[in-house]
Coordinates of C-alpha atoms in Angstrom, one line a residue:
M23 CA 2.1 18.0 47.1
R24 CA 1.8 15.1 44.7
K25 CA 0.1 11.9 45.8
R26 CA 1.7 9.5 43.4
T27 CA 5.2 9.2 41.9
E28 CA 6.7 6.6 39.6
D29 CA 10.4 5.8 39.3
A30 CA 11.4 7.6 42.4
F31 CA 14.6 8.0 44.4
I32 CA 14.2 7.6 48.2
L33 CA 16.4 9.4 50.7
T34 CA 16.0 8.1 54.3
C35 CA 17.5 10.3 56.9
N36 CA 17.5 11.1 60.6
V37 CA 18.1 14.8 60.4
S38 CA 16.1 17.6 62.0
L39 CA 14.6 20.0 59.4
E40 CA 12.6 22.1 61.7
Y41 CA 13.3 25.2 63.8
E42 CA 14.0 24.1 67.4
K43 CA 14.2 26.3 70.5
T44 CA 17.4 26.5 72.4
E45 CA 17.8 24.3 75.4
V46 CA 19.5 27.2 77.3
N47 CA 17.4 30.1 78.5
S48 CA 18.6 33.2 76.8
S49 CA 17.4 36.7 75.7
F50 CA 18.0 38.7 72.6
Y51 CA 17.5 42.5 72.5
Y52 CA 17.0 44.5 69.3
K53 CA 16.4 48.2 68.7
T54 CA 14.7 48.2 65.3
A55 CA 12.5 46.0 63.1
E56 CA 15.4 45.5 60.7
E57 CA 17.5 43.9 63.5
R58 CA 14.6 41.6 64.4
E59 CA 14.3 40.5 60.8
K60 CA 18.1 39.7 60.8
L61 CA 17.7 37.7 64.0
V62 CA 14.8 35.7 62.5
Q63 CA 16.7 35.0 59.3
A64 CA 19.8 33.9 61.3
E65 CA 17.7 31.4 63.2
R66 CA 16.2 30.0 60.0
Q67 CA 19.5 30.0 58.1
F68 CA 20.8 26.9 59.8
I69 CA 17.7 24.8 58.7
D70 CA 17.5 26.5 55.3
D71 CA 21.1 25.5 54.5
R72 CA 20.2 21.8 55.2
V73 CA 17.2 22.1 52.9
Q74 CA 19.2 23.7 50.2
K75 CA 21.7 20.9 50.3
I76 CA 18.9 18.3 49.8
I77 CA 17.5 20.4 46.9
A78 CA 21.0 20.7 45.3
F79 CA 21.5 16.9 45.6
K80 CA 18.1 16.3 44.1
K81 CA 18.9 18.5 41.1
E82 CA 22.2 16.6 40.7
V83 CA 20.8 13.1 40.6
C84 CA 17.5 13.9 38.7
Q85 CA 18.9 16.3 36.2
G86 CA 17.7 15.5 32.7
T87 CA 15.3 12.8 33.9
K88 CA 11.7 12.5 35.1
K89 CA 12.5 10.7 38.2
G90 CA 10.8 11.6 41.5
F91 CA 12.5 12.3 44.8
Y92 CA 11.2 11.4 48.2
V93 CA 12.7 12.4 51.6
I94 CA 11.6 10.2 54.5
N95 CA 12.8 11.7 57.7
Q96 CA 12.7 10.2 61.2
K97 CA 12.7 13.6 62.8
G98 CA 10.5 16.6 62.0
V99 CA 10.2 18.8 59.0
D100 CA 8.6 22.3 59.6
P101 CA 6.1 23.8 57.1
L102 CA 8.6 26.3 55.7
S103 CA 11.0 23.4 54.8
L104 CA 8.1 21.4 53.4
D105 CA 7.2 24.3 51.1
M106 CA 10.7 24.8 49.9
L107 CA 11.1 21.1 49.1
A108 CA 7.6 20.9 47.4
K109 CA 8.5 23.8 45.1
E110 CA 11.4 21.7 43.8
G111 CA 9.3 18.6 43.3
I112 CA 10.5 16.9 46.4
V113 CA 8.0 15.0 48.6
A114 CA 9.0 14.9 52.3
L115 CA 7.5 12.6 54.9
R116 CA 8.3 13.4 58.5
R117 CA 8.4 11.6 61.9
A118 CA 8.6 8.1 60.4
K119 CA 8.9 5.3 62.9
R120 CA 12.3 3.8 63.5
R121 CA 11.3 0.2 62.7
N122 CA 9.8 1.5 59.4
M123 CA 13.0 3.3 58.6
E124 CA 15.0 0.1 59.1
R125 CA 12.7 -1.9 56.9
L126 CA 12.7 0.8 54.2
T127 CA 16.4 0.6 53.6
L128 CA 16.2 -3.2 53.4
A129 CA 13.3 -2.9 50.9
C130 CA 14.5 0.0 48.7
G131 CA 18.2 -0.1 49.2
G132 CA 20.4 2.9 50.2
M133 CA 21.4 3.9 53.7
A134 CA 19.8 5.8 56.6
M135 CA 21.7 9.1 56.8
N136 CA 22.4 11.0 60.0
S137 CA 24.0 13.9 58.2
I138 CA 23.3 15.5 54.8
D139 CA 26.9 16.7 54.3
D140 CA 28.1 13.7 52.4
L141 CA 25.2 12.6 50.2
T142 CA 26.0 10.3 47.3
M143 CA 24.1 8.0 44.9
D144 CA 24.9 5.1 47.2
C145 CA 22.8 6.7 49.9
L146 CA 19.6 6.6 47.8
G147 CA 17.1 3.8 47.5
H148 CA 14.8 3.3 44.6
A149 CA 11.1 2.3 44.1
G150 CA 9.0 1.9 41.0
I151 CA 5.8 3.5 42.6
V152 CA 5.3 5.6 45.7
Y153 CA 1.8 6.7 46.5
E154 CA -0.5 7.7 49.3
H155 CA -3.5 5.5 50.1
V156 CA -6.3 5.9 52.6
L157 CA -7.3 2.9 54.7
G158 CA -10.2 3.7 57.0
E159 CA -9.4 7.0 58.6
D160 CA -5.6 6.8 58.3
K161 CA -3.3 7.7 55.4
Y162 CA -0.5 5.4 54.5
T163 CA 2.4 5.7 52.0
F164 CA 2.9 2.6 49.8
V165 CA 6.3 1.9 48.4
E166 CA 6.1 -0.7 45.7
E167 CA 8.1 -2.3 42.8
C168 CA 11.4 -2.3 44.6
Q169 CA 14.3 -3.9 42.7
N170 CA 15.7 -6.2 45.3
P171 CA 13.6 -6.1 48.4
L172 CA 14.9 -7.8 51.6
S173 CA 11.9 -6.7 53.6
V174 CA 8.2 -6.5 52.7
T175 CA 4.9 -5.6 54.4
L176 CA 1.8 -7.7 54.1
L177 CA -1.5 -5.8 54.0
V178 CA -4.2 -8.0 55.6
K179 CA -7.9 -6.9 55.2
G180 CA -10.9 -8.5 56.9
P181 CA -14.4 -7.7 57.9
N182 CA -13.8 -8.1 61.7
K183 CA -11.0 -8.7 64.2
H184 CA -11.6 -12.4 64.4
T185 CA -11.0 -12.9 60.7
L186 CA -7.9 -10.8 60.8
T187 CA -6.5 -12.8 63.6
Q188 CA -7.1 -16.1 61.7
I189 CA -5.4 -14.7 58.6
K190 CA -2.4 -13.5 60.5
D191 CA -2.0 -16.8 62.2
A192 CA -2.2 -18.6 58.9
I193 CA 0.4 -16.3 57.4
R194 CA 2.7 -16.7 60.4
D195 CA 2.3 -20.5 60.2
G196 CA 3.0 -20.6 56.5
L197 CA 6.1 -18.4 56.7
R198 CA 7.4 -20.5 59.7
A199 CA 6.8 -23.7 57.8
V200 CA 8.8 -22.4 54.8
K201 CA 11.6 -21.2 57.1
N202 CA 11.8 -24.6 58.8
A203 CA 11.9 -26.5 55.5
I204 CA 14.8 -24.3 54.2
E205 CA 16.7 -24.7 57.4
D206 CA 16.1 -28.5 57.6
D207 CA 16.8 -28.9 53.9
C208 CA 14.2 -31.7 53.9
V209 CA 10.5 -32.5 54.3
L210 CA 8.4 -35.5 55.2
P211 CA 5.2 -36.7 53.4
G212 CA 2.1 -35.5 55.2
A213 CA -1.6 -36.6 55.4
G214 CA -0.7 -39.1 58.1
A215 CA 1.8 -40.9 55.9
F216 CA 4.6 -40.7 58.4
E217 CA 2.5 -42.1 61.2
I218 CA 1.3 -45.0 59.1
A219 CA 4.8 -45.8 58.0
A220 CA 6.1 -45.5 61.6
Y221 CA 3.3 -47.8 62.8
Q222 CA 4.0 -50.5 60.3
E223 CA 7.8 -50.5 60.9
L224 CA 7.3 -50.6 64.7
M225 CA 5.0 -53.6 64.3
K226 CA 7.8 -55.3 62.4
Y227 CA 10.3 -54.3 65.1
K228 CA 8.0 -55.7 67.8
N229 CA 8.7 -59.2 66.6
E230 CA 12.4 -58.7 67.4
V231 CA 11.7 -57.5 71.0
K232 CA 11.3 -60.0 73.8
G233 CA 9.5 -59.6 77.2
R234 CA 7.5 -56.8 78.5
A235 CA 9.1 -54.3 76.1
R236 CA 6.9 -55.6 73.3
L237 CA 3.9 -54.1 75.1
G238 CA 5.7 -50.7 75.1
V239 CA 6.4 -50.9 71.4
Q240 CA 2.8 -51.8 70.7
A241 CA 1.5 -48.9 72.9
Y242 CA 3.9 -46.5 71.1
A243 CA 2.8 -47.6 67.7
D244 CA -0.9 -47.4 68.6
A245 CA -0.4 -43.9 69.9
L246 CA 1.0 -42.7 66.6
L247 CA -2.3 -43.6 64.9
V248 CA -4.0 -40.9 66.9
I249 CA -2.9 -38.4 64.2
V250 CA -4.6 -40.4 61.4
K251 CA -7.7 -40.9 63.5
T252 CA -8.0 -37.2 64.2
L253 CA -7.6 -36.4 60.5
A254 CA -10.4 -38.8 59.6
N255 CA -12.7 -37.6 62.4
N256 CA -12.3 -33.9 61.4
S257 CA -13.1 -34.8 57.8
G258 CA -16.3 -36.7 58.7
L259 CA -14.8 -40.1 57.9
D260 CA -14.7 -43.4 59.8
P261 CA -11.4 -43.6 61.6
Q262 CA -11.1 -47.4 61.7
E263 CA -12.0 -47.7 58.0
A264 CA -9.5 -45.1 57.0
I265 CA -6.7 -46.7 59.0
V266 CA -7.4 -50.1 57.5
K267 CA -7.3 -48.7 54.0
L268 CA -4.0 -47.0 54.6
Q269 CA -2.5 -50.2 56.1
E270 CA -3.6 -52.2 53.1
E271 CA -2.1 -49.8 50.7
Y272 CA 1.2 -49.4 52.6
T273 CA 4.0 -51.5 51.0
D274 CA 7.3 -49.7 51.7
P275 CA 8.7 -46.7 53.7
Q276 CA 10.0 -45.2 50.4
L277 CA 6.5 -45.0 49.1
A278 CA 4.4 -43.6 52.0
V279 CA 0.7 -43.3 51.6
G280 CA -1.6 -40.8 53.3
L281 CA -5.3 -40.1 53.8
D282 CA -7.3 -38.1 51.2
I283 CA -9.7 -36.2 53.5
K284 CA -12.1 -35.5 50.6
T285 CA -12.6 -39.1 49.5
G286 CA -11.2 -41.2 52.4
E287 CA -9.0 -43.1 50.0
A288 CA -5.2 -43.6 50.1
I289 CA -3.0 -41.1 48.2
V290 CA 0.7 -40.4 47.7
P291 CA 1.1 -37.1 49.7
V292 CA 4.3 -36.1 47.8
D293 CA 2.5 -36.2 44.5
S294 CA -0.3 -34.1 45.9
G295 CA 2.1 -31.6 47.5
I296 CA 1.1 -32.4 51.1
L297 CA 4.3 -32.2 53.2
D298 CA 5.2 -31.8 56.8
N299 CA 8.3 -30.2 58.4
Y300 CA 11.0 -32.6 59.6
R301 CA 11.7 -30.7 62.8
V302 CA 8.0 -30.7 63.7
K303 CA 7.8 -34.5 63.6
K304 CA 11.0 -34.7 65.5
Q305 CA 9.8 -32.4 68.2
L306 CA 6.5 -34.3 68.4
L307 CA 8.2 -37.7 69.0
H308 CA 10.6 -36.2 71.5
S309 CA 7.9 -34.3 73.4
C310 CA 5.4 -37.2 73.6
T311 CA 8.1 -39.6 74.9
V312 CA 9.2 -37.1 77.6
I313 CA 5.7 -36.4 78.7
A314 CA 4.8 -40.1 78.9
T315 CA 7.9 -40.8 80.8
N316 CA 7.1 -38.0 83.3
L317 CA 3.6 -39.3 83.8
L318 CA 4.8 -42.8 84.5
L319 CA 7.4 -41.4 86.9
V320 CA 4.6 -39.6 88.8
D321 CA 2.8 -42.9 89.1
E322 CA 5.9 -44.6 90.6
I323 CA 6.3 -41.8 93.1
M324 CA 2.7 -42.0 94.2
R325 CA 2.9 -45.7 94.5
A326 CA 6.1 -45.4 96.6
G327 CA 4.4 -42.8 98.8
M328 CA 1.4 -45.0 99.5
T329 CA 3.7 -47.9 100.3
S330 CA 5.6 -45.8 102.9
L331 CA 2.4 -44.7 104.5
K332 CA 1.2 -48.3 104.9
G333 CA 4.6 -49.3 106.5

């Protein structure tokens, strides 16, 4: 059986191509060896007819071309059927997992067939290269160069489990960030630019507020600077110096400035391609407000409880 095929049709199906014992207990009696041979042939005939239909379909679609033909079956394929298919240049893979079958049709096209009676060209998928590859002690079949894939598989390699976990987390975070940006249809400048802009605008707004609420605005604005301080700390920079530089460079919300973690200087994050998701910042502001409110509410309840005990 060939290990590599280029320009191949792929038939995905969920059809049994192996001899199965009957579910009902029954006995057959024969008098001669000829009768036994007829009995065995009759048992195989049902499966052989299915295999012959696949072979005839392959000849119909591949006639006059050098295209390959793969059968990927969710159920079993017995050795006799595999041999018949291999003689006709058909590679059959058996007992594929259901989730792989669903992804395969999205990647290669075609449809997963539950019957081989009505096979047409629309049922077939197509791939540029299909080959067998050994990873460790396991064998995998790679299906590559699909025309319009709607599903893909990412192969992650690493020296140990810890590295693989880190790579998987990075891939998941990156894909989720792209998904969020597409759904939000907008992004925000990163590198602490949003927090600096929000701080500066809140400080302007504080002058319009009267009474004790000004302290709340001041505390909220100072809390936003924690993001910039953390960036500076993690980069080995002085947090106070970094914040002062950003505040000096800030002029307008339309031209937000962020922190360059390599040099400690102010940069324009949009020009450097440093962006944050809108919904992440929105959730951050909402969550911190709710958590702070709940903590203050706990203090009020505790204070009320102590007062009642004194009374």
